[in-house]
Short mmCIF file of C-alpha atoms in Angstrom, two decimals:
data_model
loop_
_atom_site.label_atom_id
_atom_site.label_comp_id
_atom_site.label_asym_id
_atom_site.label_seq_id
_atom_site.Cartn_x
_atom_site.Cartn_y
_atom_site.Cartn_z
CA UNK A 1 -24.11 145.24 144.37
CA UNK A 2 -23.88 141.76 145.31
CA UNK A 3 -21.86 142.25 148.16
CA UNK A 4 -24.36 144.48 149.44
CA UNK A 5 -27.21 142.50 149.21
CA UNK A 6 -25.44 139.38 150.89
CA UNK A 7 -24.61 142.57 153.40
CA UNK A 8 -28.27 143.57 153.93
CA UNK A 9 -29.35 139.94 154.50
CA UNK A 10 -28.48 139.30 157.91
CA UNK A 11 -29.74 142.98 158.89
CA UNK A 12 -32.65 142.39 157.58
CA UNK A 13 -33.36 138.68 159.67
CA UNK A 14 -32.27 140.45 162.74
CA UNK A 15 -34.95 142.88 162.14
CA UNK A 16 -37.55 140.12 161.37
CA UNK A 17 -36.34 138.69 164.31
CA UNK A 18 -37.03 141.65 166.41
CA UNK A 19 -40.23 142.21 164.97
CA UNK A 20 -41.30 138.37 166.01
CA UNK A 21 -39.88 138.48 169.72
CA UNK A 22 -42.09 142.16 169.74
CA UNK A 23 -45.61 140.84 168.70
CA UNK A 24 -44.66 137.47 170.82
CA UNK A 25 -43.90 140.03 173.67
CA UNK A 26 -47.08 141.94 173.04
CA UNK A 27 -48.88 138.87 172.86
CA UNK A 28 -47.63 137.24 175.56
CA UNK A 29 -48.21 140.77 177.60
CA UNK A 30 -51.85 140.83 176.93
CA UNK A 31 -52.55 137.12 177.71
CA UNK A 32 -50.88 138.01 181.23
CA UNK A 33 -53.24 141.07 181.28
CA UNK A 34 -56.30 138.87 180.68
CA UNK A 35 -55.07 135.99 182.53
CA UNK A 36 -54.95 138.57 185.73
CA UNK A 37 -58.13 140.22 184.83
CA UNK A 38 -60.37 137.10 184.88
CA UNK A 39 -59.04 135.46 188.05
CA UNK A 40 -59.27 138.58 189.74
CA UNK A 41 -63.25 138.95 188.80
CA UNK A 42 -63.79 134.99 189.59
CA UNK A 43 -62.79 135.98 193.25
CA UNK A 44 -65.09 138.69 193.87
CA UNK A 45 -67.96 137.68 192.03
CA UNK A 46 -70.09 135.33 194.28
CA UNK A 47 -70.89 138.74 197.13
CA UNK A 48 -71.05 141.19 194.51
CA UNK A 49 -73.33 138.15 192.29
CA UNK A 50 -75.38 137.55 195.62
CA UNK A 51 -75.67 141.25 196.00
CA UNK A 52 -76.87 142.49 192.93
CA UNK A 53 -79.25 139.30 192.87
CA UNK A 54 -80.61 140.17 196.23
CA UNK A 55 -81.47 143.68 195.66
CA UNK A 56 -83.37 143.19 192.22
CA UNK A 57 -85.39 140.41 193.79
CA UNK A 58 -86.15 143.05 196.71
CA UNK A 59 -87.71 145.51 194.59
CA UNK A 60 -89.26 143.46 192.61
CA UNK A 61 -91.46 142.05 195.61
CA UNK A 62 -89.63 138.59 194.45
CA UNK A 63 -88.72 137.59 198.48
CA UNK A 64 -86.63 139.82 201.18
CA UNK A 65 -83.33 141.36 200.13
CA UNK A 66 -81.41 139.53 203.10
CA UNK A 67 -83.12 136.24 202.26
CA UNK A 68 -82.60 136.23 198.54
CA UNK A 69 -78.63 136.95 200.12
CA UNK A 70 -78.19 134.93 202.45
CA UNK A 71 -80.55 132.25 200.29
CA UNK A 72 -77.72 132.78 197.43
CA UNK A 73 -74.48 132.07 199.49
CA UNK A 74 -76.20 128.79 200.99
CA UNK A 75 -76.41 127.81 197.88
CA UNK A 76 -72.77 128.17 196.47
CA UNK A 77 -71.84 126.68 199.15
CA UNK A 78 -73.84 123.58 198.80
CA UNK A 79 -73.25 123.76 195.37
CA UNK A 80 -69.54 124.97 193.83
CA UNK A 81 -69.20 123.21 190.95
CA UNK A 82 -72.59 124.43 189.85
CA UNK A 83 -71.54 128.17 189.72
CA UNK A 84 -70.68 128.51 186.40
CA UNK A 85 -73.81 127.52 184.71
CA UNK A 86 -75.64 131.12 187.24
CA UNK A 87 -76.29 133.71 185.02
CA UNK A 88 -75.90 136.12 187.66
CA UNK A 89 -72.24 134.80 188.13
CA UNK A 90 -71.43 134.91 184.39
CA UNK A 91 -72.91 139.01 184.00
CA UNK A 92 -71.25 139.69 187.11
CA UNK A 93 -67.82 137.92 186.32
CA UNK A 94 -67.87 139.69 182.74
CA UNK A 95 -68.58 142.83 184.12
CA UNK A 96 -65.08 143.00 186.53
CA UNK A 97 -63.29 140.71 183.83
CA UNK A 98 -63.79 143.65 181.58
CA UNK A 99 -63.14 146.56 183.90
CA UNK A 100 -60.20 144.94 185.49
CA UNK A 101 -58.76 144.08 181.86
CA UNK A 102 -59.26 147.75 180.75
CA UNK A 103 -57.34 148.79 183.59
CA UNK A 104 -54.56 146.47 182.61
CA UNK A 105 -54.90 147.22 179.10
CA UNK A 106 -54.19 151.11 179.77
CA UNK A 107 -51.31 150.52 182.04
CA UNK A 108 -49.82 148.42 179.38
CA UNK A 109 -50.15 151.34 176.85
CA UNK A 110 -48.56 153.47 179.50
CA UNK A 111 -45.72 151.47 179.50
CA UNK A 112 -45.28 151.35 175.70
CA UNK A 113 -46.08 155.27 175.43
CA UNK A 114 -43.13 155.64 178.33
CA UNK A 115 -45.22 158.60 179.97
CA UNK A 116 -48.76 158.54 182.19
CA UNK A 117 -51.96 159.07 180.20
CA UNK A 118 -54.39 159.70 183.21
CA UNK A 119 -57.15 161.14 181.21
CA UNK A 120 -57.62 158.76 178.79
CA UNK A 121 -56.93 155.82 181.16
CA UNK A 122 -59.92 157.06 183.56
CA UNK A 123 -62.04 157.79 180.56
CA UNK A 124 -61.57 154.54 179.07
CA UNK A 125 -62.29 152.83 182.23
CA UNK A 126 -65.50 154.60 183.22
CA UNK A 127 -66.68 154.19 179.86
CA UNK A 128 -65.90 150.44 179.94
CA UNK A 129 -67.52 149.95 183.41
CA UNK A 130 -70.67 152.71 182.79
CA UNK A 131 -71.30 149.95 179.57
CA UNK A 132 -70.45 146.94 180.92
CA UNK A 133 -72.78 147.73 184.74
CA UNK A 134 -75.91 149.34 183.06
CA UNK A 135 -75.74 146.03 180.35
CA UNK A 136 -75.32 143.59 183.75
CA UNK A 137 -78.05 145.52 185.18
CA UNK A 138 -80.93 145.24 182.70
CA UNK A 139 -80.07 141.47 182.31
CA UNK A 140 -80.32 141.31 186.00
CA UNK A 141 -83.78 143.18 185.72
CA UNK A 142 -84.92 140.57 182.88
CA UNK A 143 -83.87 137.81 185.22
CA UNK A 144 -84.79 138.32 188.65
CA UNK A 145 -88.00 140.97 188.03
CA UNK A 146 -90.63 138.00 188.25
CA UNK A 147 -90.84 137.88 184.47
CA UNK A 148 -89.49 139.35 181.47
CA UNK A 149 -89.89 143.50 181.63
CA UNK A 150 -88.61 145.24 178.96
CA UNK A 151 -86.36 148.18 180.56
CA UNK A 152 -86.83 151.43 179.69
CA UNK A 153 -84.57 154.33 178.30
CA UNK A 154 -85.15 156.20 182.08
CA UNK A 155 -83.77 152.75 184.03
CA UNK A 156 -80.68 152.74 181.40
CA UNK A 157 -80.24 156.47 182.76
CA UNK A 158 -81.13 156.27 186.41
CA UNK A 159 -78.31 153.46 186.36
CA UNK A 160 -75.66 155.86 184.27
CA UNK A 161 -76.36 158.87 187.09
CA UNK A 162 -75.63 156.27 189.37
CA UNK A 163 -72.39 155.35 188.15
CA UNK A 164 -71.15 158.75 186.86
CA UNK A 165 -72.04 160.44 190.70
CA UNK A 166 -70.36 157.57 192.22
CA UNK A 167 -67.09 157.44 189.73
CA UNK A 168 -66.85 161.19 189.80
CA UNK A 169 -66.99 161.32 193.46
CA UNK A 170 -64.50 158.56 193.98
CA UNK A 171 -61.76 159.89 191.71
CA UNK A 172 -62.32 163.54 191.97
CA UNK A 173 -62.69 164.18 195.67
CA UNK A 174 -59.87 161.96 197.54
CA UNK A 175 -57.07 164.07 195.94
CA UNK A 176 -59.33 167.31 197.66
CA UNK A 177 -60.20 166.01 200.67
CA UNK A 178 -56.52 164.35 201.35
CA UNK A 179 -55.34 167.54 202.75
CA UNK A 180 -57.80 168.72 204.85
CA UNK A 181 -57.81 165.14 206.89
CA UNK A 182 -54.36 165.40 206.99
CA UNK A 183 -54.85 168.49 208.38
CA UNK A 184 -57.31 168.04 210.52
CA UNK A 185 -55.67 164.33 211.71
CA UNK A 186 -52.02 164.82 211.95
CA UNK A 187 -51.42 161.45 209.93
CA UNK A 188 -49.19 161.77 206.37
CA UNK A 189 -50.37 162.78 203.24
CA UNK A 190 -50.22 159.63 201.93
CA UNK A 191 -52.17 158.09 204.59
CA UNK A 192 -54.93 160.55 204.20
CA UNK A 193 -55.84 159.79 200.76
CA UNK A 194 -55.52 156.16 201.38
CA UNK A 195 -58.47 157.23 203.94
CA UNK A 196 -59.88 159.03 201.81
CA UNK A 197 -60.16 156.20 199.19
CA UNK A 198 -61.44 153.83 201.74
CA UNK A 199 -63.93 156.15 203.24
CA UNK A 200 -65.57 157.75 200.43
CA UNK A 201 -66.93 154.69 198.44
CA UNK A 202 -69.10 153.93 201.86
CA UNK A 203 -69.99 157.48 202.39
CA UNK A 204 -71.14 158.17 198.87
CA UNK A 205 -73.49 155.14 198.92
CA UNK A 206 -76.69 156.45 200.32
CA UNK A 207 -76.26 158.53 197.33
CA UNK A 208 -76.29 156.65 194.64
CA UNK A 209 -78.16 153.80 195.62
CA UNK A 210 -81.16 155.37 194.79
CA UNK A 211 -80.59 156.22 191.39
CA UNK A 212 -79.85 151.91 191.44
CA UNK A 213 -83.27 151.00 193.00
CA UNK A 214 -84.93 153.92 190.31
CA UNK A 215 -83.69 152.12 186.98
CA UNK A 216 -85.24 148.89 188.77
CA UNK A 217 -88.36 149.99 189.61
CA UNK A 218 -88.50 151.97 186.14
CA UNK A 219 -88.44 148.47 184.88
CA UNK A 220 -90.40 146.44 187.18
CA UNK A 221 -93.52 148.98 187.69
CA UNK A 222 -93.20 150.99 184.70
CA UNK A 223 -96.73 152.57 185.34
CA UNK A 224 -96.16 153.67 188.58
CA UNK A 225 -96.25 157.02 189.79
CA UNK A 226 -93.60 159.14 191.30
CA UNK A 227 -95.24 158.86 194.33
CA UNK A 228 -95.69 154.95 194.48
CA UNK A 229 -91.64 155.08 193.48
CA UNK A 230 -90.92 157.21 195.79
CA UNK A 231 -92.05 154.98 198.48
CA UNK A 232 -90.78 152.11 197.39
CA UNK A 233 -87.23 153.52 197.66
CA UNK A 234 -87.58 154.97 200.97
CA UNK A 235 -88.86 151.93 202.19
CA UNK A 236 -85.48 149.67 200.89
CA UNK A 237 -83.30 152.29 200.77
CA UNK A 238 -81.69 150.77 204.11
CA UNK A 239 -81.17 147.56 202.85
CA UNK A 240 -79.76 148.09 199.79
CA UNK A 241 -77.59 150.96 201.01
CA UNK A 242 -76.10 148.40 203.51
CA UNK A 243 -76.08 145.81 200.73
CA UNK A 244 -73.95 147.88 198.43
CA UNK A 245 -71.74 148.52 201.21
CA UNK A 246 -71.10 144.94 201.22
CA UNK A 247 -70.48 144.76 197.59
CA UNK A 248 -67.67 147.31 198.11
CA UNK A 249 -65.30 145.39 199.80
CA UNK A 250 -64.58 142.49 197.26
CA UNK A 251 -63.92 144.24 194.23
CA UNK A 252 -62.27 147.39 195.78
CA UNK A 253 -59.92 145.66 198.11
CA UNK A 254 -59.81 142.16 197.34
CA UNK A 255 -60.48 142.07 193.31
CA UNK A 256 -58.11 145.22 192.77
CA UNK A 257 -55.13 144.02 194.73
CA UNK A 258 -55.48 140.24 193.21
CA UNK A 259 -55.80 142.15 189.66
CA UNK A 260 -52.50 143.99 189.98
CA UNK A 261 -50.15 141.19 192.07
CA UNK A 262 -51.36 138.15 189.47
CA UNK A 263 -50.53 140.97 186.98
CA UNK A 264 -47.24 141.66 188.08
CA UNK A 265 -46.27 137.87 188.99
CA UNK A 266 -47.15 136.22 185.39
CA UNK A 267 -45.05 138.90 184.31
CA UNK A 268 -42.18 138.22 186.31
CA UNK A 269 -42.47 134.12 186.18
CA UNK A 270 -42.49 134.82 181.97
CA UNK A 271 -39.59 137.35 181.94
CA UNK A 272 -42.37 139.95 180.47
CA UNK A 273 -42.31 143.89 180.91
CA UNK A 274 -44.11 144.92 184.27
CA UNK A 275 -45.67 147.39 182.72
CA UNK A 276 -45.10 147.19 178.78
CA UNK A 277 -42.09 147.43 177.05
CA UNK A 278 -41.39 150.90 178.77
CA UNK A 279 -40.00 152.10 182.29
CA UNK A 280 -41.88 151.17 185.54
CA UNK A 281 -44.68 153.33 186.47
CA UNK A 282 -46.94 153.26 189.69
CA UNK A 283 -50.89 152.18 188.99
CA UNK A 284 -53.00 154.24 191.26
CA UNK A 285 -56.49 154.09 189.42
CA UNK A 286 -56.60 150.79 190.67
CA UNK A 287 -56.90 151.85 194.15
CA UNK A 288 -59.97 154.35 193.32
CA UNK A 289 -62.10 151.26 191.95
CA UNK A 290 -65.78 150.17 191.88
CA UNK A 291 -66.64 148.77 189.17
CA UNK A 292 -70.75 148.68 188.86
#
């Protein structure tokens, strides 16, 4: 009996062993993940900041959407080291933290799971960024609305439409439409849904963006009626269309592509898993992003 416990001993510190290089692993994994996630969001943040700034000045009759804009850039410029202390910069920068680090997060679990898990990594994403862009988007409303409205239920749900027609568009239809343009183009498969993925974001804009100036106007004229609303939509839906078209570009090609290389190069410099303690896999959600 002896001999067998003296036996079992060094089995059992290799297995301790294991188990501390795995949760030092994991741990290490999920800093990277984070790591990624928030230098990615500190990139694109000042546009996308300026943007959303811009537009909920607009509508609330604050100053011009171009002027509150441009107004905003002059002033990061003139003024780096004080863009921490915006609180449009630190809504903005948690919002793409978060969505970026969800994305991480679920191709991490990929990894560990050794098989894809497309469902539940798209759900948990649009859930994460639906949450994280309506919360963003009331503060935004408290901030910039010319006082202190309270936001109603009907803002909260003109800004979910907006994000569930957008999402849903944006991964549902590139996978349909790939085929046709290929089609229709000559140009690869592969090359037609990177089209696709470019062009519908822009295209599906004049859609949504006014279901974003709705949950604002909910909150800034809560009184108003549907006429008055009406008008006031038609009358920046232009600007912020053109605006949001803007806002596009840093977070779908700039803050995606940062997310997944800084990913992949902490991992590498730290001798960590690519993709979780499993076999490679391809990310492609990453491509289909915009977050808020």
């Amino acid at each position: 009996a002896a001999a067998s416990r003296a036996a079992a001993q060094p089995e059992a510190q290799c297995a301790t062993r294991a188990e501390r290089r795995a949760v030092a692993t994991a741990l290490s994994c999920a800093a990277a993940d984070a790591a990624a996630a928030s230098t990615a969001a500190v990139l694109v943040t000042p546009v996308c900041a300026a943007v959303d700034k811009a537009v909920a000045e607009s509508l609330a009759g604050v100053r011009p959407l171009w002027d509150s804009f441009f107004a905003s850039l002059q002033s990061m410029v003139r003024e780096p080291a004080g863009l921490i202390r915006r609180p449009e910069m630190r809504y903005v920068s948690a919002l793409f933290a978060g969505t970026y680090l969800l994305n991480n997060v679920m191709v991490s679990a990929e990894g560990r799971a050794r098989q894809p898990m497309p469902t539940t990594k798209t759900a948990t994403i649009f859930a994460g960024n639906l949450s994280l862009a309506m919360w963003k988007d009331a503060a935004f409303a408290r901030l910039f609305g010319g006082g202190a409205p309270i936001v109603p239920p009907p803002a909260f749900a003109a800004w979910a439409a907006r994000d569930i027609v957008g999402m849903t568009a944006i991964f549902t239809l590139p996978p349909l439409v790939a085929p046709r343009v290929a089609e229709a183009t000559g140009i690869s498969h592969r090359s037609a849904e990177a089209l696709s993925q470019f062009v519908l974001p822009l295209a599906v804009q004049p859609i949504v963006a006014p279901f974003h100036q709705v949950g604002y106007l909910l909150s800034f004229k809560p009184n108003a009626a549907p006429s008055e609303l009406f008008a006031s939509v038609r009358r920046e839906l232009s600007n912020v269309v053109a605006a949001r078209w803007v806002r596009i570009f840093p977070p779908y090609c700039v803050g995606a592509t940062a997310n997944k290389d800084i990913r992949m190069h902490l991992r590498d410099a730290f001798q960590l898993p690519r993709h979780g303690p499993g076999r490679r896999m391809t990310p492609g959600l990453m491509r289909r992003m915009t977050p808020g």
